[in-house]
Coordinates of C-alpha atoms in Angstrom, one line a residue:
M917 CA -22.7 6.1 -27.8
D918 CA -19.3 4.6 -26.4
K919 CA -20.0 0.9 -25.2
D920 CA -17.5 1.3 -22.2
K921 CA -19.4 4.4 -21.0
R922 CA -22.6 2.5 -20.8
K923 CA -20.7 0.0 -18.5
P924 CA -18.5 1.9 -16.2
L925 CA -15.7 0.1 -14.8
N926 CA -15.3 -1.2 -11.3
L927 CA -13.4 -3.9 -9.6
A928 CA -15.9 -6.7 -10.4
S929 CA -16.1 -5.8 -14.1
L930 CA -12.3 -5.5 -14.3
L931 CA -11.9 -9.0 -12.9
I932 CA -14.5 -10.2 -15.2
R933 CA -12.5 -8.7 -18.1
I934 CA -9.3 -10.4 -16.7
V935 CA -11.1 -13.9 -16.7
K936 CA -12.4 -13.3 -20.2
V937 CA -8.9 -12.9 -21.5
W938 CA -7.6 -16.2 -22.4
R939 CA -3.9 -16.8 -22.1
R940 CA -1.5 -19.1 -20.7
D941 CA -1.6 -19.0 -16.8
T942 CA -4.2 -16.4 -16.5
F943 CA -6.6 -18.3 -14.4
K944 CA -3.9 -19.6 -12.2
K945 CA -2.6 -16.0 -11.4
V946 CA -6.1 -14.6 -10.6
W947 CA -6.8 -17.7 -8.3
R948 CA -3.4 -16.8 -6.6
L949 CA -5.1 -13.4 -5.4
K950 CA -6.4 -15.4 -2.6
V951 CA -8.6 -12.4 -1.6
L952 CA -10.8 -12.7 -4.5
R953 CA -12.0 -16.4 -3.5
S954 CA -14.6 -15.3 -1.1
G955 CA -13.8 -11.5 -0.5
L956 CA -16.0 -10.1 -3.2
I957 CA -19.3 -11.5 -1.8
R958 CA -18.3 -11.0 1.9
S959 CA -17.4 -7.3 1.4
R960 CA -20.6 -6.6 -0.7
R961 CA -22.9 -8.0 2.1
R962 CA -21.0 -5.8 4.6
R963 CA -21.7 -2.7 2.4
K964 CA -25.3 -3.6 1.8
K965 CA -25.8 -4.1 5.6
I966 CA -24.3 -0.7 6.7
L967 CA -26.3 1.1 3.8
R968 CA -29.6 -0.6 5.1
N969 CA -28.7 0.0 8.9
E970 CA -26.9 3.2 8.9
G971 CA -27.6 5.0 5.5
L972 CA -23.8 5.1 4.8
R973 CA -22.5 4.2 1.3
V974 CA -19.3 2.5 1.8
P975 CA -17.0 2.4 -1.3
M976 CA -15.8 -0.9 -2.7
G977 CA -12.3 0.7 -3.0
I978 CA -10.3 3.5 -2.1
A979 CA -7.1 5.3 -3.2
F980 CA -4.1 5.7 -0.7
S981 CA -0.8 7.5 -1.1
P982 CA 1.2 6.3 1.7
T983 CA 4.1 8.7 0.7
M984 CA 4.8 11.2 -1.7
Q985 CA 8.5 10.6 -1.8
C986 CA 9.9 9.2 -5.4
N987 CA 13.2 8.6 -6.7
L988 CA 12.1 10.0 -10.0
T989 CA 11.2 13.3 -11.1
C990 CA 8.4 12.6 -14.1
S991 CA 7.2 15.8 -15.8
G992 CA 3.4 16.2 -15.3
C993 CA 3.2 14.3 -12.1
Y994 CA 0.5 15.6 -9.7
A995 CA 2.5 14.4 -6.6
R996 CA 5.2 17.1 -7.1
F997 CA 2.7 19.5 -5.3
Y998 CA 2.2 17.7 -2.2
P999 CA 4.3 18.2 0.8
R1000 CA 7.0 15.5 1.7
E1001 CA 6.9 15.8 5.5
N1002 CA 4.7 14.3 8.5
E1003 CA 3.7 11.3 6.4
L1004 CA 1.4 8.7 8.1
S1005 CA 3.0 6.4 10.6
T1006 CA 2.6 2.4 9.9
D1007 CA 0.1 2.1 12.9
T1008 CA -2.2 4.9 11.5
I1009 CA -2.3 3.2 8.1
D1010 CA -2.7 -0.4 9.7
A1011 CA -5.5 0.9 11.9
F1012 CA -7.4 2.7 9.0
I1013 CA -7.1 -0.1 6.6
S1014 CA -8.4 -2.4 9.2
E1015 CA -11.4 -0.3 10.0
A1016 CA -12.4 0.1 6.2
E1017 CA -12.0 -3.7 5.8
T1018 CA -14.7 -4.1 8.5
L1019 CA -16.9 -2.0 6.6
G1020 CA -16.8 -3.5 3.4
V1021 CA -13.8 -2.2 1.4
I1022 CA -12.1 -4.9 -0.5
F1023 CA -9.3 -3.1 -2.5
C1024 CA -6.9 -0.2 -2.3
V1025 CA -5.3 1.5 -5.3
I1026 CA -1.8 2.4 -3.8
T1027 CA -0.1 5.3 -5.6
G1028 CA 2.1 8.2 -4.7
G1029 CA 5.2 8.9 -4.9
E1030 CA 6.8 5.7 -5.2
P1031 CA 5.0 3.4 -2.5
F1032 CA 7.9 0.9 -2.3
M1033 CA 10.1 3.8 -0.9
R1034 CA 8.4 2.8 2.3
K1035 CA 10.0 -0.2 3.9
D1036 CA 6.9 -1.3 5.5
M1037 CA 4.7 -1.4 2.2
L1038 CA 4.9 -5.2 1.8
E1039 CA 4.4 -5.8 5.6
I1040 CA 1.2 -3.7 5.5
C1041 CA -0.2 -5.5 2.6
K1042 CA 0.6 -8.9 3.7
K1043 CA -0.7 -8.1 7.1
H1044 CA -4.1 -7.2 5.4
R1045 CA -4.8 -10.5 3.4
N1046 CA -8.6 -9.8 2.8
I1047 CA -7.7 -6.4 0.9
L1048 CA -6.5 -6.6 -2.6
F1049 CA -3.7 -3.9 -3.2
L1050 CA -3.5 -2.7 -6.7
I1051 CA 0.0 -0.7 -6.4
V1052 CA 1.0 1.8 -9.0
T1053 CA 4.9 1.6 -9.0
N1054 CA 7.9 2.5 -11.1
G1055 CA 9.4 -1.0 -10.6
T1056 CA 12.7 0.3 -9.6
Y1057 CA 12.5 -1.2 -5.9
I1058 CA 11.2 -4.7 -6.9
D1059 CA 14.0 -7.1 -7.2
E1060 CA 13.8 -10.9 -7.1
T1061 CA 13.2 -11.1 -3.4
A1062 CA 10.4 -8.6 -3.4
A1063 CA 8.8 -10.2 -6.5
R1064 CA 9.0 -13.6 -4.5
E1065 CA 7.3 -11.9 -1.6
I1066 CA 4.6 -10.3 -3.8
A1067 CA 4.0 -13.9 -5.4
E1068 CA 3.5 -15.3 -2.0
S1069 CA 1.3 -12.6 -0.5
G1070 CA -1.6 -13.4 -2.8
N1071 CA -3.2 -10.0 -2.5
I1072 CA -1.0 -7.7 -4.5
L1073 CA -1.3 -6.5 -8.1
P1074 CA 1.7 -4.4 -9.3
M1075 CA 0.9 -1.9 -12.0
L1076 CA 4.4 -0.7 -13.4
S1077 CA 4.7 2.7 -14.9
I1078 CA 6.1 2.9 -18.4
E1079 CA 5.9 5.7 -21.2
G1080 CA 6.1 3.6 -24.3
T1081 CA 9.5 2.9 -26.1
A1082 CA 13.0 2.9 -24.2
E1083 CA 13.7 6.5 -25.4
Q1084 CA 10.1 7.8 -24.5
T1085 CA 10.5 6.3 -20.9
D1086 CA 14.0 7.4 -20.3
E1087 CA 13.1 10.9 -21.5
R1088 CA 10.2 11.5 -19.0
R1089 CA 11.4 9.2 -16.3
G1090 CA 15.1 9.2 -16.3
E1091 CA 18.1 7.3 -17.9
G1092 CA 18.0 3.5 -17.8
I1093 CA 14.4 3.4 -16.4
Y1094 CA 13.0 1.5 -19.2
H1095 CA 15.4 -1.4 -18.8
K1096 CA 14.7 -1.4 -14.9
V1097 CA 10.9 -1.7 -15.6
T1098 CA 11.2 -4.4 -18.1
E1099 CA 13.5 -6.5 -15.9
C1100 CA 11.0 -6.0 -13.0
M1101 CA 8.4 -7.4 -15.3
K1102 CA 10.5 -10.3 -16.2
Q1103 CA 11.1 -11.1 -12.4
L1104 CA 7.4 -10.9 -11.7
Q1105 CA 6.5 -13.0 -14.6
K1106 CA 9.0 -15.6 -13.7
H1107 CA 7.4 -15.9 -10.2
G1108 CA 3.8 -16.2 -11.6
V1109 CA 2.6 -12.7 -10.5
L1110 CA -0.3 -11.1 -12.0
F1111 CA 0.6 -7.7 -13.0
G1112 CA 0.3 -4.9 -15.7
F1113 CA 1.4 -1.9 -17.0
S1114 CA 0.4 1.8 -16.3
A1115 CA 1.0 4.6 -18.7
V1116 CA 0.2 8.2 -18.9
L1117 CA -1.3 9.5 -22.4
T1118 CA 0.9 12.5 -23.4
R1119 CA 1.1 14.5 -26.7
Q1120 CA 4.6 12.8 -27.4
T1121 CA 3.6 9.1 -26.5
I1122 CA 0.0 8.5 -27.1
S1123 CA 0.6 7.1 -30.6
T1124 CA 3.2 4.8 -29.5
L1125 CA 0.9 3.5 -26.4
G1126 CA -2.0 2.9 -28.7
S1127 CA 0.0 0.7 -31.3
D1128 CA 0.0 -2.8 -31.9
A1129 CA 4.0 -3.0 -31.2
F1130 CA 3.6 -1.6 -27.7
I1131 CA 0.9 -3.9 -26.7
N1132 CA 2.6 -7.0 -28.2
A1133 CA 5.7 -6.2 -26.4
M1134 CA 3.8 -5.7 -22.9
I1135 CA 2.1 -9.2 -23.6
D1136 CA 5.3 -10.6 -24.3
L1137 CA 6.8 -9.4 -21.0
G1138 CA 3.9 -11.0 -19.0
C1139 CA 1.3 -8.1 -18.5
S1140 CA -2.2 -9.5 -18.1
T1141 CA -3.5 -5.8 -17.9
G1142 CA -2.7 -2.3 -18.6
F1143 CA -4.0 1.1 -17.3
Y1144 CA -4.0 4.0 -19.7
N1145 CA -4.2 7.3 -17.7
E1146 CA -5.3 10.7 -19.2
L1147 CA -2.7 13.2 -18.2
I1148 CA -4.5 15.6 -15.8
P1149 CA -2.7 19.0 -15.9
M1150 CA -2.3 20.3 -12.4
D1151 CA -0.8 23.8 -13.9
N1152 CA -0.2 25.7 -17.2
A1153 CA 3.4 24.0 -17.5
D1154 CA 1.4 20.7 -18.1
L1155 CA -0.7 21.8 -21.0
Q1156 CA 2.0 21.4 -23.6
L1157 CA 2.1 17.7 -22.4
L1158 CA -1.8 17.2 -23.4
P1159 CA -2.6 15.1 -26.5
L1160 CA -4.5 17.1 -29.2
E1161 CA -8.0 16.1 -29.7
N1162 CA -7.4 14.1 -33.1
Q1163 CA -4.7 12.2 -31.2
R1164 CA -7.3 11.3 -28.4
Q1165 CA -10.1 10.5 -30.8
E1166 CA -7.7 8.2 -32.8
F1167 CA -6.4 6.4 -29.6
K1168 CA -10.0 5.7 -28.7
H1169 CA -10.6 4.1 -31.9
R1170 CA -7.4 2.1 -31.7
L1171 CA -8.3 1.1 -28.1
Q1172 CA -11.8 -0.4 -29.2
R1173 CA -9.8 -2.6 -31.7
L1174 CA -6.9 -3.7 -29.3
R1175 CA -9.7 -4.7 -26.7
K1176 CA -11.2 -7.0 -29.1
E1177 CA -8.0 -8.4 -30.6
K1178 CA -5.4 -8.5 -28.0
P1179 CA -5.2 -11.0 -25.0
I1180 CA -4.8 -8.3 -22.4
V1181 CA -7.2 -6.1 -20.4
L1182 CA -6.9 -2.6 -21.4
V1183 CA -8.6 0.0 -19.1
H1184 CA -8.7 3.8 -19.9
L1185 CA -8.9 6.2 -16.9
P1186 CA -10.7 8.1 -16.0
D1187 CA -12.8 7.6 -19.1
D1188 CA -14.1 4.1 -18.0
E1189 CA -15.3 5.5 -14.6
Y1190 CA -17.9 7.8 -16.2
N1191 CA -21.4 6.8 -17.0
E1192 CA -23.5 7.7 -20.0
E1193 CA -24.3 11.1 -18.5
D1194 CA -20.5 11.7 -18.3
R1195 CA -20.7 11.6 -14.2
C1196 CA -17.8 10.3 -12.4
L1197 CA -19.3 7.3 -10.6
P1198 CA -16.3 6.2 -8.2
V1199 CA -16.6 9.5 -6.5
A1200 CA -20.5 9.7 -6.6
N1201 CA -20.2 6.2 -4.9
G1202 CA -18.2 7.3 -2.0
A1203 CA -14.5 6.7 -3.3
V1204 CA -12.0 8.8 -1.5
H1205 CA -8.0 9.4 -1.8
I1206 CA -6.0 9.4 1.4
N1207 CA -2.9 11.4 0.9
S1208 CA 0.4 10.7 2.6
Q1209 CA -0.5 13.3 5.5
G1210 CA -3.8 11.6 6.2
Y1211 CA -6.0 14.0 4.4
V1212 CA -9.1 12.5 2.9
E1213 CA -9.7 14.1 -0.5
P1214 CA -12.6 13.1 -3.1
C1215 CA -9.8 11.8 -5.6
P1216 CA -6.1 12.0 -6.1
F1217 CA -6.7 15.0 -8.5
A1218 CA -9.0 17.1 -6.0
H1219 CA -6.7 18.6 -3.5
F1220 CA -9.0 19.7 -0.7
A1221 CA -10.1 17.8 2.5
R1222 CA -11.8 18.6 5.7
E1223 CA -11.1 15.1 7.6
N1224 CA -7.9 13.4 8.5
I1225 CA -7.5 9.6 9.3
K1226 CA -5.4 10.7 12.1
T1227 CA -8.3 12.5 13.9
H1228 CA -11.5 10.7 12.2
S1229 CA -12.8 7.4 12.0
F1230 CA -13.9 6.0 8.5
R1231 CA -17.5 6.3 9.6
D1232 CA -17.0 10.0 10.4
I1233 CA -15.3 10.6 7.2
L1234 CA -18.2 8.9 5.2
R1235 CA -20.5 11.5 6.7
S1236 CA -18.3 14.2 5.8
P1237 CA -20.1 17.4 4.8
F1238 CA -17.5 18.2 2.4
L1239 CA -17.5 14.8 0.7
Q1240 CA -21.4 14.6 0.8
A1241 CA -21.5 18.1 -0.8
V1242 CA -19.3 16.8 -3.8
R1243 CA -21.2 13.6 -4.4
S1244 CA -24.5 15.3 -4.4
H1245 CA -23.7 18.5 -6.4
P1246 CA -25.5 18.7 -9.6
T1247 CA -22.7 19.6 -11.9
L1248 CA -19.3 19.1 -10.0
L1249 CA -18.9 15.4 -11.0
K1250 CA -20.0 16.0 -14.6
K1251 CA -17.3 16.0 -17.2
E1252 CA -18.1 18.5 -20.1
K1253 CA -17.7 17.2 -23.7
G1254 CA -14.1 17.7 -24.9
S1255 CA -12.7 18.8 -21.5
I1256 CA -9.9 17.3 -19.6
G1257 CA -10.2 13.7 -18.3
C1258 CA -11.2 14.3 -14.7
S1259 CA -14.4 16.4 -13.9
L1260 CA -13.1 17.6 -10.5
A1261 CA -9.9 18.8 -12.1
G1262 CA -12.0 20.5 -14.8
N1263 CA -14.1 22.2 -12.3
R1264 CA -11.6 23.5 -9.8
E1265 CA -13.0 26.8 -9.0
L1266 CA -16.3 25.2 -8.4
L1267 CA -14.6 22.7 -6.3
A1268 CA -12.7 25.3 -4.4
E1269 CA -16.1 27.1 -3.5
V1270 CA -17.8 24.0 -2.4
A1271 CA -14.7 23.3 -0.3
R1272 CA -15.0 26.9 1.3
Q1273 CA -18.7 26.4 2.1
T1274 CA -18.2 23.1 3.8
G1275 CA -14.9 24.0 5.9
A1276 CA -12.6 22.0 3.6
T1277 CA -8.9 23.3 3.1
P1278 CA -6.4 23.0 0.4
T1279 CA -4.0 19.9 0.6
D1280 CA -1.3 21.2 -1.6
S1281 CA 0.8 24.1 -3.0
A1282 CA -1.1 24.4 -6.2
N1283 CA -4.4 25.7 -4.7
P1284 CA -4.7 29.1 -3.3

């Protein structure tokens, strides 16, 4: 049995991995994430109290897509199916994060779209100093001024999207993007920011992304961590991008060796989120995704919702009949052996039926 599946990933275990990776300035960079100094214990106490007193299971972290707008058009991106209008206001995001914090949420994974296309993104993060914001970004909006602000904030961990070599990155993300991403990494490294890379595993790139040469390049550029993301196909056009099974197995073997030998924390998503029974633990434990219109989905690849943060409190959302039905379903969160990476994406028809039974509706143009 795979060792990582016996110990599913969460924020605490990720931070332990970061601390165990000994390399110059790592401890200093982690310490600059001020939210971690006392926040982990404080947030845990709040969640335990609410579970004991109200029976509500508050997640440690949530995913948030404040915008689905992006200056790039990468193939296979799930965000392309979302509407771009009626995005959340700054005040609505601010109020929701404030409430989530009081209930014990300590980190937000910010994705999209390109988060920094919102001019208020940095201000929102700086206003909520007790929340760790892990921001997945293409890096094109982070100049030296932004890098300095991120360093000073003490609660932002950027994850820069990259596809492998310069040729592979530019082919999927656009001409000149590799240069912009690596220049962004140099700025973040210069200002002492803890940051990493985020890469999607495709049939064309998986061998490169699992190579010593790629990892060595990322370490040299200052990455302390790296997220490998399984491509989750949203339509038939994406199937040609999926890695072959022999490629996936070879990558997993390489990843085990890289984790032991390289001074960088490497995370494989969503694989690291599943337990020994191949059950998705983040969703089972209450994690949610808020899209740019405010609809609350079980995860970024499950495009159905019943509640919206514009009209529902976080406590109401935690009691959602739809979300509770998803969490308690005997098979919906179980990933079949050899299936695509996400259980909810792999069980779309069943998810749609659960949504219909509980009053949830589609939130994108890809679902009927």
